[in-house]
Amino acid sequence: MSNERTPLITSGVCGLAVTACGVEPDPTPESGSGTPSKGPRKMNTFFGVMVPTILSMFSIVLFLRSGFVVGHAGLLQGLLMVIVAYTIISLTILSVCAISTNGAIQGGGAYYMISRSLGPEFGGSIGLMFFLAKVCACGEYVLGLVEAVLDVFGSDPESSVSKGVRMLPQGYWYTVLYSSVVLLLCLFVCLVGAHIYSRTAFVILLVVTVSLLSIFISSVAVTPFDIVITHKGSGNESLHYNTSYTGFSVTTLRNNLGSGYSLDYSTNSVMSFATVFAVFFTSCTGIMAGANMSGELKTPSVSIPKGTIVAVFYTFTVYVLLFILVSATCDRTLLIQDYGFLQRINIWPPLVTVGIYCASLSAAMCSMIGASRILHALALDHLFGLPLAPAAITSSSGNPWVAVLYTWGLAQCVVFAGQLNAVASLVTVFYLLAYAAVDLACLALEWASAPNFRPTFQLFSWHTCLLGILSCLVMMFVINPVYSSGSIVILLLLLLFLHYRSPTSSWGYISQALIFHQVRKYLLMLDVRKDHVKFWRPQMLLMVANPRSSCQLILFVNQLKKGGLYVLGHVQLGDLDSLPSDPVQQQYNFWLSLVDKLGVKAFVDLTLSLSVRQGTQHLLRITGLGGMKPNTLILGFYDGCTPEDFFLQDSAFCDSSMGRGSEGEYNFGVDLPSLQAHFPPVRHVESPRWLSPEEYVGIISDAIKMNKNVCVGRYFFQLEGEDKDSKVDGSERTIDVWPLNLLQPGSRDYEDVCSLFLLQMACVLNMSNKWRHARMRIFLNVETESSDQGWVVNEETFRELLKKLRIRASIKIVPWDSVVQHHVQPDGEAAPEPTRALSEDFLSAVNNMLMEHSSQAAVRFLYLPRPDAQRSQSQQYLAQVEAVTNSLGPTLLIHGVTPVTYTDL
């Protein structure tokens, strides 16, 4: 896909623009500036995959540790180790083949597979650890080569005179010097290019193959002879071991069948199955050598599976035959006490020596090239920003020479360490962790059941992936529990770093596919017929005309949802019949970016309709799925005041335009200037309104008819401290609740459904993070001057109700005799309906009462009367509600229709 290399962080390094839009650099003179595009792919399956994989799996283990494994473990356990090791890597190979045949594979090999399957966080962390493993392996192979050279050409440390070919001085600094020279040779080959390396590797493979043939021929051509092996003991005394090469012998084979774990002369520690297996398993860490060359392969999706499987089968056959050969021809003491015994028993010893040198050198070069390709891919994706940005620079031929220099410098540091055994264990653990990640990537793709996961390689299943993960993790802890634990900790730290750095990509996230799969399954299990009132929670649909004037209300409702569904709804006026395409689909990204910017946990649902009322009906009916559907409609207030533009007040919506925004953040095609331009300016007083009073009141009536609770918010633009960066905990806030229908004083029922719903919503707000420590006050309106003193009993009943509902609030008694007297009409009759003409004096008195008692409250909850069924009463209904709430401050008027409280367990 053209956007597979979309940069996560655009950056410039030393004035060089680093823009990752392709995989390999464009072979032009300017390509050194780091502008990559499609580069040359020249390697076929044999040179690009089989040769590096075979050489990486042979390395120094084939010649220097085969006898060690058979001598300690015996032939039977040695073959068991081979089978177990190759079973583990075969499971991973199945996953590699499945992923690599599901689409185009670009440069980066295992890193590319993991990152494009599991996302940037997991891919970046595993990729960096895989790169470090390759670097350490490169240093390990170089040190092994130098050690083998010194075994033949190194001078005796106890003698000051060089004898014959043993002329190279030995010591720590000499070892570092020789290793640095070998690393420079590898650096030269890698800087020339991967194509030269592939030809060099082929020559090395021929040499190694000739050496192997000489070993098999020698088992027949060389006659039996005795050997004396001398080692220095712990007290500087000489230890002599008499052993023999017997040639093919049934007796020798029988003696070598069982295990014989004993003291290792190089480490002076007793071997066991786990320690010997750890040594042998280092030969199985090269299965990704071909995949790491994916950027140079002509057809990686074909070459990687075919070449890797053939290479693994070939090396498995060689190891099995070699184990059988040495167990049938060599005494156990010879196998245990001499790592280089193959040189002693060869028809021409220099052949084995040259084979050791070539295998070690090729493994070092393969590791250096593989590591540089992984680093180059990490740099192109800009996961780690400026520190790795120069590694994206390439030569005119497409060779990432800066990444090669990075790798060479780190490998030089490994050479200074000089601890082969510790490095080998760490390398193996890192490799196994990377293999487990590849298996995890394939498992996630399989479990996600995405229709586009159609690999042409079919010999895998989720069982093989899961078994591969478990076997890799178990083997990690068998080899070295300390390094395994440490590597997992490092992986988690890198995951957290990349997660909080928030790199967003266009690669596609497997987590999204898995979430979809699980959510669909659980939504089917969420049966609305099993709903119970004690598990009720608010599920909000907030209708938003223009976010510029509604942001504070959006933030407030985010606190009010209590873990329930929260949907931002918007109606676009229009007729699809007269439009060339649906304009709503193009708006979703802008609304989702708004949700991200505000930091609210909300969905977005937009619709196209001829009227706002009809569109709201659509959203109330179709928003949500199954048991997750809105039960509460929230509207902004319909009045004539000029709304304020929240975008001009919040710095989060201004930083980018002032040059302080996160310019490099991938934002799905919506930057802050385009987000600001998409939403129109706020409405002016003279501006025409898209919604009439009758339509607005009709929306409220429709929601009540559809058995939805209704909330109307007014003056929420005055509410402060609701944004995501606010540290407000509510300790200085007050929530005032007026549960009585103030427009109908004759109603004294504080326990009707609407009043209880109002109490529940106030309690829910009091439980949210920014309102947790707020004080809640409940105001009871009573007529103290009337002859009926039942309000005293009602107060006690209400206190008991609050105790049963576990609502902690203070109760305030508010006499409102002076208010009620204005409710009587001129003819002496009380108005029976709230929407009948109420005197301005009564409405003003109610407003003054609210101002007197709740002027300092942060938010007020009021009873919203049900609108009259007659359309002609809509303007009067709005005028009454507007008069009562005039200048109050943030107020939420609520009309509840569903029971929400429960007093039993």
mmCIF file of N, CA and C in Angstrom, residues 56-59 61 81-82 85-86 89 277 279-288 319 431 435:
data_model
loop_
_atom_site.group_PDB
_atom_site.id
_atom_site.type_symbol
_atom_site.label_atom_id
_atom_site.label_comp_id
_atom_site.label_asym_id
_atom_site.label_seq_id
_atom_site.Cartn_x
_atom_site.Cartn_y
_atom_site.Cartn_z
ATOM 1 N N SER A 56 23.709 -18.730 9.061
ATOM 2 C CA SER A 56 23.401 -18.246 10.410
ATOM 3 C C SER A 56 23.107 -19.405 11.348
ATOM 4 N N MET A 57 22.497 -20.469 10.842
ATOM 5 C CA MET A 57 22.154 -21.593 11.707
ATOM 6 C C MET A 57 23.345 -22.523 11.931
ATOM 7 N N PHE A 58 24.328 -22.454 11.060
ATOM 8 C CA PHE A 58 25.558 -23.222 11.302
ATOM 9 C C PHE A 58 26.496 -22.443 12.223
ATOM 10 N N SER A 59 26.859 -21.242 11.838
ATOM 11 C CA SER A 59 27.772 -20.366 12.587
ATOM 12 C C SER A 59 28.932 -21.169 13.171
ATOM 13 N N VAL A 61 28.583 -23.122 16.007
ATOM 14 C CA VAL A 61 28.072 -24.253 16.775
ATOM 15 C C VAL A 61 28.328 -25.560 16.043
ATOM 16 N N MET A 81 17.186 -33.001 21.796
ATOM 17 C CA MET A 81 17.398 -31.552 21.776
ATOM 18 C C MET A 81 17.200 -30.979 20.377
ATOM 19 N N VAL A 82 17.717 -31.685 19.374
ATOM 20 C CA VAL A 82 17.557 -31.216 17.998
ATOM 21 C C VAL A 82 16.072 -31.159 17.626
ATOM 22 N N ALA A 85 14.309 -28.306 19.621
ATOM 23 C CA ALA A 85 14.711 -26.995 19.126
ATOM 24 C C ALA A 85 14.086 -26.711 17.765
ATOM 25 N N TYR A 86 14.143 -27.686 16.895
ATOM 26 C CA TYR A 86 13.606 -27.463 15.556
ATOM 27 C C TYR A 86 12.081 -27.454 15.540
ATOM 28 N N ILE A 89 11.350 -23.750 16.482
ATOM 29 C CA ILE A 89 11.566 -22.786 15.392
ATOM 30 C C ILE A 89 10.645 -23.081 14.208
ATOM 31 N N PHE A 277 21.383 -27.661 26.311
ATOM 32 C CA PHE A 277 20.377 -27.256 25.324
ATOM 33 C C PHE A 277 20.508 -25.768 25.012
ATOM 34 N N VAL A 279 23.215 -24.007 24.974
ATOM 35 C CA VAL A 279 24.349 -23.843 24.057
ATOM 36 C C VAL A 279 23.954 -24.243 22.642
ATOM 37 N N PHE A 280 23.245 -25.373 22.513
ATOM 38 C CA PHE A 280 22.881 -25.826 21.176
ATOM 39 C C PHE A 280 21.856 -24.902 20.529
ATOM 40 N N PHE A 281 20.948 -24.343 21.316
ATOM 41 C CA PHE A 281 19.868 -23.549 20.738
ATOM 42 C C PHE A 281 20.370 -22.261 20.091
ATOM 43 N N THR A 282 21.583 -21.840 20.435
ATOM 44 C CA THR A 282 22.123 -20.647 19.772
ATOM 45 C C THR A 282 22.287 -20.865 18.272
ATOM 46 N N SER A 283 22.347 -22.123 17.847
ATOM 47 C CA SER A 283 22.454 -22.401 16.411
ATOM 48 C C SER A 283 21.111 -22.271 15.707
ATOM 49 N N CYS A 284 20.022 -22.159 16.471
ATOM 50 C CA CYS A 284 18.685 -22.110 15.872
ATOM 51 C C CYS A 284 18.123 -20.697 15.820
ATOM 52 N N THR A 285 18.962 -19.701 16.094
ATOM 53 C CA THR A 285 18.476 -18.320 16.139
ATOM 54 C C THR A 285 18.634 -17.602 14.812
ATOM 55 N N GLY A 286 18.900 -18.355 13.744
ATOM 56 C CA GLY A 286 19.129 -17.709 12.456
ATOM 57 C C GLY A 286 18.004 -17.844 11.467
ATOM 58 N N ILE A 287 16.824 -18.265 11.910
ATOM 59 C CA ILE A 287 15.743 -18.511 10.962
ATOM 60 C C ILE A 287 15.196 -17.224 10.361
ATOM 61 N N MET A 288 15.485 -16.072 10.980
ATOM 62 C CA MET A 288 15.001 -14.802 10.445
ATOM 63 C C MET A 288 16.022 -14.151 9.513
ATOM 64 N N TYR A 319 22.659 -31.622 11.080
ATOM 65 C CA TYR A 319 22.898 -31.809 12.517
ATOM 66 C C TYR A 319 22.618 -33.245 12.948
ATOM 67 N N TYR A 431 16.263 -13.299 20.859
ATOM 68 C CA TYR A 431 15.729 -13.954 19.667
ATOM 69 C C TYR A 431 14.415 -14.671 19.969
ATOM 70 N N TYR A 435 10.751 -14.202 18.342
ATOM 71 C CA TYR A 435 9.988 -15.289 17.726
ATOM 72 C C TYR A 435 8.604 -15.412 18.351
#
